[in-house]
Coordinates of C-alpha atoms in Angstrom, one line a residue:
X145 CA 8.8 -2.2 35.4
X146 CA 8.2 1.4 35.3
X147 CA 11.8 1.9 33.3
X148 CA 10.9 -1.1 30.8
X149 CA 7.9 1.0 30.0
X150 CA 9.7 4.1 29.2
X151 CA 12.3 1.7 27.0
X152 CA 9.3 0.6 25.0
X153 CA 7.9 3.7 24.3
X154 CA 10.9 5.3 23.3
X155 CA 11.2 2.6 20.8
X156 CA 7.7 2.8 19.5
X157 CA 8.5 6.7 19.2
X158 CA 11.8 6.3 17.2
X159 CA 9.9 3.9 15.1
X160 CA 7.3 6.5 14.7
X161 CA 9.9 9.2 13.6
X162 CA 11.0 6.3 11.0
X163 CA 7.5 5.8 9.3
X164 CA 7.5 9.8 9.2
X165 CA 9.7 9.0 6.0
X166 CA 7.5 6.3 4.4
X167 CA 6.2 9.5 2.2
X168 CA 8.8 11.8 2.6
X169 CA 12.7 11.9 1.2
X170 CA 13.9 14.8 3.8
X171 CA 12.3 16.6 7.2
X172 CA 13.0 19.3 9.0
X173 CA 12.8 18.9 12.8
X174 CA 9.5 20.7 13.0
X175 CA 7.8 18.6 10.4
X176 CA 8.7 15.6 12.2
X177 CA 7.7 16.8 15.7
X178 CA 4.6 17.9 14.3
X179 CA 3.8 14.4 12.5
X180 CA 4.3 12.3 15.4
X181 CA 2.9 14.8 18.2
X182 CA 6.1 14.8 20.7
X183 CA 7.5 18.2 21.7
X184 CA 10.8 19.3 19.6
X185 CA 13.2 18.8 22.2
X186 CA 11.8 14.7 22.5
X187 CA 12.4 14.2 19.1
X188 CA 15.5 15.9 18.6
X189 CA 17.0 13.4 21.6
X190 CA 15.5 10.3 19.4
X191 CA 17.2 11.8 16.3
X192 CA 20.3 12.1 17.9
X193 CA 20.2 8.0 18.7
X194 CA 18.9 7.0 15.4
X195 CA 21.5 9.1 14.0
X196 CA 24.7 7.3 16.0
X197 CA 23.3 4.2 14.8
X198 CA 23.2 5.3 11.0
X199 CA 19.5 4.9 10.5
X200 CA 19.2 8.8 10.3
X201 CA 21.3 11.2 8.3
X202 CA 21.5 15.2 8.8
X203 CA 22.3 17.5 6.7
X204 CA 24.5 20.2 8.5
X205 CA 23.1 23.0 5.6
X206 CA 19.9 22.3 5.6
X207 CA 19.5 20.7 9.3
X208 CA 16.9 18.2 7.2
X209 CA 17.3 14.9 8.1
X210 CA 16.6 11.5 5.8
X211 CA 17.4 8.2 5.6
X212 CA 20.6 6.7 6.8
X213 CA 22.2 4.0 4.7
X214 CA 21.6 1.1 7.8
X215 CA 18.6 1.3 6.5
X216 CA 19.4 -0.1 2.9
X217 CA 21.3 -2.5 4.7
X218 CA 18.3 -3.9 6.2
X219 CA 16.4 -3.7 3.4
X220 CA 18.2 -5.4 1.2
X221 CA 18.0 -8.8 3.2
X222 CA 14.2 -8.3 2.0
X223 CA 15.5 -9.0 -1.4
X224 CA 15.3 -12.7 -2.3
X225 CA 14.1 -14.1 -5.5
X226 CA 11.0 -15.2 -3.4
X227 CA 9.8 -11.8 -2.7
X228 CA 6.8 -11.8 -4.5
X229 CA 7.2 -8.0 -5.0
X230 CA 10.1 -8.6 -6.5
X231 CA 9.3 -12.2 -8.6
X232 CA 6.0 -10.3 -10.0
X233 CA 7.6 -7.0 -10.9
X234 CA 8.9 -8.0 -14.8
X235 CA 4.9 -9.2 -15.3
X236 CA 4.0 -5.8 -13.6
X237 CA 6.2 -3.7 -15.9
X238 CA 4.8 -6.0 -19.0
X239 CA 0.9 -5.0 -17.9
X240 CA 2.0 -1.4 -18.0
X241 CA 3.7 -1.4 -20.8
X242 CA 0.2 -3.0 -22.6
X243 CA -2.6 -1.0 -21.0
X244 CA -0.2 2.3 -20.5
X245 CA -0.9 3.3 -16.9
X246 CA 0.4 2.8 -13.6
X247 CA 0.1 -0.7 -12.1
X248 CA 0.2 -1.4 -8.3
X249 CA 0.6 -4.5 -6.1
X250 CA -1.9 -4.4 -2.8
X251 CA -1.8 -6.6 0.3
X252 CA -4.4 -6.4 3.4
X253 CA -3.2 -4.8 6.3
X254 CA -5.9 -5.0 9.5
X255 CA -8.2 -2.8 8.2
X256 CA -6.4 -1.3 5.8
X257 CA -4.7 -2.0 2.1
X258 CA -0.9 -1.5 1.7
X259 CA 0.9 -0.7 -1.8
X260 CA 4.1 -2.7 -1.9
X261 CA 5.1 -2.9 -5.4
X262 CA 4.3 -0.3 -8.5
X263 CA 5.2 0.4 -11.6
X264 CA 4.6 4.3 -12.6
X265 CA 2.8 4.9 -15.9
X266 CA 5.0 6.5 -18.6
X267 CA 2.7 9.0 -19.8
X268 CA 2.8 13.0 -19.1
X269 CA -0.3 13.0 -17.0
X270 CA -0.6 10.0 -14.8
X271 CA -1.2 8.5 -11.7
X272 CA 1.8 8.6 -9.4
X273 CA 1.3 5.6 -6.9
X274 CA 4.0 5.8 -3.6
X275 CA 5.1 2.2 -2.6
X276 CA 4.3 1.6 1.2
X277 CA 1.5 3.9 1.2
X278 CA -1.4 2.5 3.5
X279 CA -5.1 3.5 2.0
X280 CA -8.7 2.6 4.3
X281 CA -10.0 -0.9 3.1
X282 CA -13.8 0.0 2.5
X283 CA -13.3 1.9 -0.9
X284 CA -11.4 1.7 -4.3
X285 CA -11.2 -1.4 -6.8
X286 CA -8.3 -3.3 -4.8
X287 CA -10.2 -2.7 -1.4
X288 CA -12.9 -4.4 -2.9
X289 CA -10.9 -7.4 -4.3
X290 CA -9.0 -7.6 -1.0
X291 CA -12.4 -7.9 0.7
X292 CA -14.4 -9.7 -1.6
X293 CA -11.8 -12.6 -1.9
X294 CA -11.0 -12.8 1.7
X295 CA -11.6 -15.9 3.6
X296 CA -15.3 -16.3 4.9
X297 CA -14.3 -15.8 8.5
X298 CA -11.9 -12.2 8.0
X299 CA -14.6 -10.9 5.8
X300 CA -17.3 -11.6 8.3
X301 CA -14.6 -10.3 10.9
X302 CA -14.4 -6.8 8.9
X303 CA -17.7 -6.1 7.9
X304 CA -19.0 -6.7 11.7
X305 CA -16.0 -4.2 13.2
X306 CA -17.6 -1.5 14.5
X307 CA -15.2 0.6 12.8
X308 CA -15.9 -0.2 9.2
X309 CA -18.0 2.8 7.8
X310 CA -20.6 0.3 6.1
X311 CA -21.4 -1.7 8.7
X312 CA -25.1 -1.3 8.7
X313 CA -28.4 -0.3 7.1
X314 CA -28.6 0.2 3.2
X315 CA -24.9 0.7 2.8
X316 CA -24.1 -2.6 4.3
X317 CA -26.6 -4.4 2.1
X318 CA -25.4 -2.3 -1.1
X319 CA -21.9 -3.0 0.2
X320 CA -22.2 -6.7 0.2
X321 CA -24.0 -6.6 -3.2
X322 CA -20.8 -4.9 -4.8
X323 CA -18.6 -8.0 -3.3
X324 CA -20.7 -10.5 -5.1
X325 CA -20.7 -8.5 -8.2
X326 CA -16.5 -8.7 -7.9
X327 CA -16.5 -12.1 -7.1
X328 CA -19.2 -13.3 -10.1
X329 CA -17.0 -10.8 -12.3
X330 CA -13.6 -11.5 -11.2
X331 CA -12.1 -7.9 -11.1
X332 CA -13.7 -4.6 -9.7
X333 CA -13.7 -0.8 -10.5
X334 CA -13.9 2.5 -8.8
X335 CA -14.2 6.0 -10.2
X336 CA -13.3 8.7 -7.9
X337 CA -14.5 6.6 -4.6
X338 CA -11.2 7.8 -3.2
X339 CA -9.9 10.3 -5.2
X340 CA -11.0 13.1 -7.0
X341 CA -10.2 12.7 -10.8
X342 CA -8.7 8.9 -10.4
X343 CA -10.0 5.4 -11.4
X344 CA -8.9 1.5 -11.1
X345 CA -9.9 -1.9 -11.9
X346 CA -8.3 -4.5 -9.6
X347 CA -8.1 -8.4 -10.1
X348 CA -7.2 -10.9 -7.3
X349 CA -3.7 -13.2 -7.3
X350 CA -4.2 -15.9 -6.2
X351 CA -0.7 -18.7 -5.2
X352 CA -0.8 -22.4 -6.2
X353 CA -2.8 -23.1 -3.2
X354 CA -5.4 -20.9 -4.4
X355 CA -5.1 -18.3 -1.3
X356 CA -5.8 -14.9 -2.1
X357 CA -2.4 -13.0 -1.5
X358 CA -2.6 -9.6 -2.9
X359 CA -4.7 -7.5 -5.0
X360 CA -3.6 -6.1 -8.6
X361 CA -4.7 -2.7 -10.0
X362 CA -4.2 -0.4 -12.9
X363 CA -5.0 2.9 -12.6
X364 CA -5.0 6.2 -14.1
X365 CA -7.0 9.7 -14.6
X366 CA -10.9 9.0 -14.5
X367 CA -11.6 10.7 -17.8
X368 CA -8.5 8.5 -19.7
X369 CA -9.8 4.8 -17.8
X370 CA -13.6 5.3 -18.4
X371 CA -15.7 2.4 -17.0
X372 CA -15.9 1.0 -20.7
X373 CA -12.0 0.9 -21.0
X374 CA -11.7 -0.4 -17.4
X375 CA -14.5 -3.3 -19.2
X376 CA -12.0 -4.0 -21.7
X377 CA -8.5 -3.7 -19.6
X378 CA -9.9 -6.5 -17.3
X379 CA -9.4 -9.6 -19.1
X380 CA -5.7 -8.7 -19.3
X381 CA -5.4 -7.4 -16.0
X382 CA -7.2 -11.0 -15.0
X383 CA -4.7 -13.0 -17.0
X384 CA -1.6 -11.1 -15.9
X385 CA -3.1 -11.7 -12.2
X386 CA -3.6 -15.6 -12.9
X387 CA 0.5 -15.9 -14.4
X388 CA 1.5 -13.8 -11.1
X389 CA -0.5 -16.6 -9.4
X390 CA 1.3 -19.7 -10.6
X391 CA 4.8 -17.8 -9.0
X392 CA 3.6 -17.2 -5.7
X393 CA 4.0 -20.2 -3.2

């Protein structure tokens, strides 16, 4: 029993080296130790094994290590016409090429939002938006969609965690009284709730069954997407949403 323990933890730590790279093209030993908390020598042992099996690659310069290509290999069974962050992309890159800034797919993940599609703003100065990064769920425009839109029972489910941050008092009530401004509206906004300097209005997909299955944003610097322009960019962002919709199953 003991040894099956010790198996499954050294898989949840190579798996933990593997996230390391969700944000990051190359490490150095050092880094990664330091993100995942395991002494040097641990990690260098892990390394070694995800290495042999190709997931890892170092360079013998450098001693930085990256992405193997077993990776891509896995990957690329993701890629079926169904994905919808793949089927939704084209309609993505259309919305950015009519409002001009950087357009992002979001999906609920527990308690938090995950960005699993984007399309980066062609402008000098814009909003740079990783794919896979993982954000809280109680602020920004697609947190609020994500929540507001949930079904009755996860939205009671995540307002009464003890872990959400606006769980009670005034900011649960003022809280609540945002979601049914989003859901009477049909899109939300958020200036600088997050991120100093950035804005985003977010309208719900919904598929042909009318479940709510991701959240779509467009966002840019705060003093380019005023709250007006936001106003104005959501009927769009709304209609591109409801086309998305109607691909979805």
């Amino acid at each position: 029993m003991e040894d099956g323990k010790l198996t499954v933890r050294a898989v949840e730590r190579a798996l933990d080296i593997l996230l390391c790279f969700a944000e990051s093209e190359d490490l150095s030993l050092t880094e990664i130790a330091s993100r995942v908390g395991l002494h040097k020598s641990t990690v260098h042992r892990l390394l070694a094994s995800l290495e042999g099996k190709g997931f890892i690659i170092r360079d013998p310069a450098s001693e930085r290590y990256r992405l193997g290509f077993r990776i891509w290999e896995l990957s690329a069974n993701l890629s079926h016409s169904d994905d919808p962050e793949l089927l939704l992309l084209p309609e993505m890159e259309r919305l950015r090429d009519q409002l001009g800034e950087t357009v992002s797919l979001y999906v609920r993940d527990g308690m938090e939002r995950v960005r699993v599609q984007a399309v980066q703003s062609n402008q000098a100065i814009r909003r740079v938006a990783p794919i896979g990064a993982r954000l809280p769920l109680y602020v920004g425009a697609s947190s609020k969609v994500l929540v507001a839109f949930a079904e009755p029972e996860v939205q009671q489910a995540l307002l009464q965690d003890p872990a959400w941050p606006k769980a009670e008092g005034d900011a649960a009530a003022a809280y609540r009284q945002q979601l049914e401004e989003v859901r009477s509206l049909g899109f939300a906004t958020s200036v600088e709730e997050r991120e100093p300097g950035a804005a985003a209005v977010a309208a719900p997909i919904f598929n042909r069954a009318h479940r709510l299955v991701a959240a779509l944003a467009v966002s840019g610097p705060s003093n380019r997407l005023t709250p007006e322009l936001m106003r104005e960019h959501a009927p769009l962002l709304m209609e591109a949403a409801r086309r998305m919709g109607k691909m979805v199953k």
